mmCIF file of C-alpha atoms in Angstrom:
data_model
loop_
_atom_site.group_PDB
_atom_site.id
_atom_site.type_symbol
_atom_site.label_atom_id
_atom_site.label_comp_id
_atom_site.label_asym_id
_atom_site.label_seq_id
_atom_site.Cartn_x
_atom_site.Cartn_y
_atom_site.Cartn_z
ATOM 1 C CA UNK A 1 98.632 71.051 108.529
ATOM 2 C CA UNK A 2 96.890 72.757 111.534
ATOM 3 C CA UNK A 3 94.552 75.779 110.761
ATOM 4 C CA UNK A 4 96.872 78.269 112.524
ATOM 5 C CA UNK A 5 99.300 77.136 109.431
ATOM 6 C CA UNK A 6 97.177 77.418 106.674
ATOM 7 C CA UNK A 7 96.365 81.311 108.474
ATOM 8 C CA UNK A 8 100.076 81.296 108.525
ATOM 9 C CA UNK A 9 100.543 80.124 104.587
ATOM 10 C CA UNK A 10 97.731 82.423 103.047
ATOM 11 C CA UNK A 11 99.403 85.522 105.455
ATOM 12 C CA UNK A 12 102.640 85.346 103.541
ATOM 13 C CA UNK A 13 100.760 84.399 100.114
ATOM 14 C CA UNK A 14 98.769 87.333 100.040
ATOM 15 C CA UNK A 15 100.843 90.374 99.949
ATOM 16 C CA UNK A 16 103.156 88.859 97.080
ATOM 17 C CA UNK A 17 100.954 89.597 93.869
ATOM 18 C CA UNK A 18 100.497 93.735 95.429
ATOM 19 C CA UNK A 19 104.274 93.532 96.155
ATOM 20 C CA UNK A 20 104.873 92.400 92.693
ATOM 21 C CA UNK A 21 102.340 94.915 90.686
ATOM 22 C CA UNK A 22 103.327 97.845 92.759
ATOM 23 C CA UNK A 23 106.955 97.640 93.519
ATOM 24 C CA UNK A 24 108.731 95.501 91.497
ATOM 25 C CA UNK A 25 106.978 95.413 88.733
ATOM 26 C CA UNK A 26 107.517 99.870 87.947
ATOM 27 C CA UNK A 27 110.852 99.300 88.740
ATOM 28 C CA UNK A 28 111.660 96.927 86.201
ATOM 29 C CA UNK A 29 109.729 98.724 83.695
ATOM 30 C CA UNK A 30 111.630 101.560 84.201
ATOM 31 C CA UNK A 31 114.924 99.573 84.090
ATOM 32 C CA UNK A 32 113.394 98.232 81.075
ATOM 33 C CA UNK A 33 113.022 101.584 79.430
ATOM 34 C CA UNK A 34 115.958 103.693 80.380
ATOM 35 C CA UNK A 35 118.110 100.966 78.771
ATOM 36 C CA UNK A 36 116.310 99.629 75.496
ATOM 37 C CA UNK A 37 113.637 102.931 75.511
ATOM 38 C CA UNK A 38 113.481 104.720 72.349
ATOM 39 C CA UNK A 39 112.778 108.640 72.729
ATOM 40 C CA UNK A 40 109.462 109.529 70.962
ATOM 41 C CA UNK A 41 108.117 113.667 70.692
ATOM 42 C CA UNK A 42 103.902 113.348 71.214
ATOM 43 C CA UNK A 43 101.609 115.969 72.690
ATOM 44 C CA UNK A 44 99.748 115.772 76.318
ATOM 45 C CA UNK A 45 96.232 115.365 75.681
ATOM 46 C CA UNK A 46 94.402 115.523 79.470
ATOM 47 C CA UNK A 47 94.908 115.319 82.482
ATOM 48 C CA UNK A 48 92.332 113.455 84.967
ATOM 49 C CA UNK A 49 92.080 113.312 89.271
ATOM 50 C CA UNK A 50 90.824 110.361 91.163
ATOM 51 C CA UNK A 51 91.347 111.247 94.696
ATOM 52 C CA UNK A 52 93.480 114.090 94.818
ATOM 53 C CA UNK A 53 96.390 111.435 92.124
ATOM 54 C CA UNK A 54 96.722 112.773 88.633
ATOM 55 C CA UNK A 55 96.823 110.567 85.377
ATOM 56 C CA UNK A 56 98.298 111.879 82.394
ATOM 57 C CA UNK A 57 97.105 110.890 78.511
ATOM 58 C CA UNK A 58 99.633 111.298 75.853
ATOM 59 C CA UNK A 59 99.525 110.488 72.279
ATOM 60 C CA UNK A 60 102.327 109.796 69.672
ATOM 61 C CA UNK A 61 103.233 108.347 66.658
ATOM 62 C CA UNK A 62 105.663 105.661 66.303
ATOM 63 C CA UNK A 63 108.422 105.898 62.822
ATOM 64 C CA UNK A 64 106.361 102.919 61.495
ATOM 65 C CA UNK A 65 103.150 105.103 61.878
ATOM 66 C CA UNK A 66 101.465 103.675 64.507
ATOM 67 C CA UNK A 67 99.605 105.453 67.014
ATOM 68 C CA UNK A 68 99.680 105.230 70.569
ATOM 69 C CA UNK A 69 97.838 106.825 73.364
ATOM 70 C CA UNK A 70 99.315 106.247 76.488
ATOM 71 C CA UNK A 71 97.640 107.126 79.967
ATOM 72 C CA UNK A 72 100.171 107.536 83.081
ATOM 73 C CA UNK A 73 99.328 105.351 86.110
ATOM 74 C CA UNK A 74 97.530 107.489 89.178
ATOM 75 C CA UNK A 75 100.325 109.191 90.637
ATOM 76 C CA UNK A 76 101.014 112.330 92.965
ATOM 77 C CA UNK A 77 102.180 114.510 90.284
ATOM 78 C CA UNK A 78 101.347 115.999 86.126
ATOM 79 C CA UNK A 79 103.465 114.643 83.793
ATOM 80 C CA UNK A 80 102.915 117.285 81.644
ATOM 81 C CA UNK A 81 100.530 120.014 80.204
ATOM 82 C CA UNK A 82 97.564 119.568 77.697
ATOM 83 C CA UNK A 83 97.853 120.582 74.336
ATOM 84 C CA UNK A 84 102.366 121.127 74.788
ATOM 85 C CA UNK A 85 104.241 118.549 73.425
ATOM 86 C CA UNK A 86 106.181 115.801 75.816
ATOM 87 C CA UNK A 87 109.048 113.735 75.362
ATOM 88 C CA UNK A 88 107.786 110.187 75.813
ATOM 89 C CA UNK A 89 110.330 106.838 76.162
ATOM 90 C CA UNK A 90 108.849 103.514 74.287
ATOM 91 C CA UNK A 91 110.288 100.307 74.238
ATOM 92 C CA UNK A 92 109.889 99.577 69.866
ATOM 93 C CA UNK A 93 108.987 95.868 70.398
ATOM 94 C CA UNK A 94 105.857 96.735 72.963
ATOM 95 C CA UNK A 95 105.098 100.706 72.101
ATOM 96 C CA UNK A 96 101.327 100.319 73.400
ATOM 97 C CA UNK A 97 102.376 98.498 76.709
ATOM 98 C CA UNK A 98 105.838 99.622 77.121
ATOM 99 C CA UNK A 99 105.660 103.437 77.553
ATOM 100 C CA UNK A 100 106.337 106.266 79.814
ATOM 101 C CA UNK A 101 106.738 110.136 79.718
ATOM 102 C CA UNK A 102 110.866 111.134 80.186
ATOM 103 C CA UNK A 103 109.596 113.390 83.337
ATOM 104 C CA UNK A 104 108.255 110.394 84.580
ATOM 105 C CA UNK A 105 111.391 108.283 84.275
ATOM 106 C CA UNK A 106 113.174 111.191 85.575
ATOM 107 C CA UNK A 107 111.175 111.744 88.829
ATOM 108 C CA UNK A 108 112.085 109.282 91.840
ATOM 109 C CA UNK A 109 109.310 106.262 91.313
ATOM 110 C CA UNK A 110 106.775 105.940 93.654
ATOM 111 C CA UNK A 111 106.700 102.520 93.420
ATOM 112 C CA UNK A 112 109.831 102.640 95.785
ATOM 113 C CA UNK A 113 107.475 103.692 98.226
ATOM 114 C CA UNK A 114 105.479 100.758 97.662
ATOM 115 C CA UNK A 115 108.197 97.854 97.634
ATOM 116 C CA UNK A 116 109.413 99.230 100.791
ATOM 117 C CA UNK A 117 105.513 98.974 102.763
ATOM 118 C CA UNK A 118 104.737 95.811 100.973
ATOM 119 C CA UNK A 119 108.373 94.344 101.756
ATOM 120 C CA UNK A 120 108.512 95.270 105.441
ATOM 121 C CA UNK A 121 104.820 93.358 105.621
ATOM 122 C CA UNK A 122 106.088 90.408 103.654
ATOM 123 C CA UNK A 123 108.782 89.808 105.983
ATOM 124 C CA UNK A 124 106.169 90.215 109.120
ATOM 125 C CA UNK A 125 104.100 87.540 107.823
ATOM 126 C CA UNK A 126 107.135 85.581 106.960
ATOM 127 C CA UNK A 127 108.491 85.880 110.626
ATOM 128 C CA UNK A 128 104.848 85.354 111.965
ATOM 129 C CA UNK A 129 104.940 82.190 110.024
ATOM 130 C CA UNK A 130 108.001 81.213 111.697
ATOM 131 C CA UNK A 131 106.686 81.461 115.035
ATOM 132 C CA UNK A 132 103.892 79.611 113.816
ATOM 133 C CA UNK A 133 105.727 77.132 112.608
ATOM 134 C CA UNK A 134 107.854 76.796 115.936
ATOM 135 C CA UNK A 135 104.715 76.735 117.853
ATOM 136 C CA UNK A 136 103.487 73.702 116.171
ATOM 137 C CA UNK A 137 106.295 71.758 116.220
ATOM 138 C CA UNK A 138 106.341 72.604 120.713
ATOM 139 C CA UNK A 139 109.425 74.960 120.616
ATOM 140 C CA UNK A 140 107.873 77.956 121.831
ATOM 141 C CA UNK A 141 105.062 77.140 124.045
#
């Protein structure tokens, strides 16, 4: 394998684990917890900026009496206000991993965004591999 393919391979290697984290991953999630997600009431505790995004921290308590404290991923908007109470959906197997507020899952998911930019540059590298690949092999010259 020529160095132009190995530029090639690592091109359309490297966008898959962001493509995964950012896009597909929230999605499923999501999917995940509008179909198996039990409703729980908590309260919003803060709300922290990075960068002009907002994360949200929200604690509840499951029926077995556990206690979780959930913060929101960085996004562009508050999922709710400190010190109210907030409606949060948890999936009972997972409750510390498996969380999110009900505004959240209500709100169109940024991660959309995301799969579509990280997509559209998959398929670049994918079609710049091509041409690699027919310019190695003397089809294009």
């Amino acid at each position: 394998m020529s160095g132009l393919m190995w530029v090639a391979v690592v091109c359309v290697l490297f966008p898959l684990p962001f493509l995964v984290c950012f896009g597909i991953y929230p999605l499923w999630l999501r999917r995940h917890l509008k179909r198996v997600g039990v409703p729980a009431t908590g309260k919003c505790r803060t709300i922290s900026t990075s960068e002009g995004r907002y994360s949200t921290s929200f604690e509840f308590v499951t029926p077995s009496g556990r206690r979780v404290i959930y913060a929101s991923p960085l996004s562009g908007g508050r999922w709710g206000e400190p010190g109210k109470a907030a409606v949060l959906v948890y999936d009972p197997r997972h409750p510390h991993r498996f969380v999110r507020s009900r505004r959240e899952l209500n709100a169109r998911s940024e991660a959309w965004f995301s799969l579509g930019v990280l997509a559209a540059a998959e398929i670049t590298m994918v079609l710049g591999m091509v041409l690699v690949i027919l310019h190695e092999n003397d089809i294009i010259h």
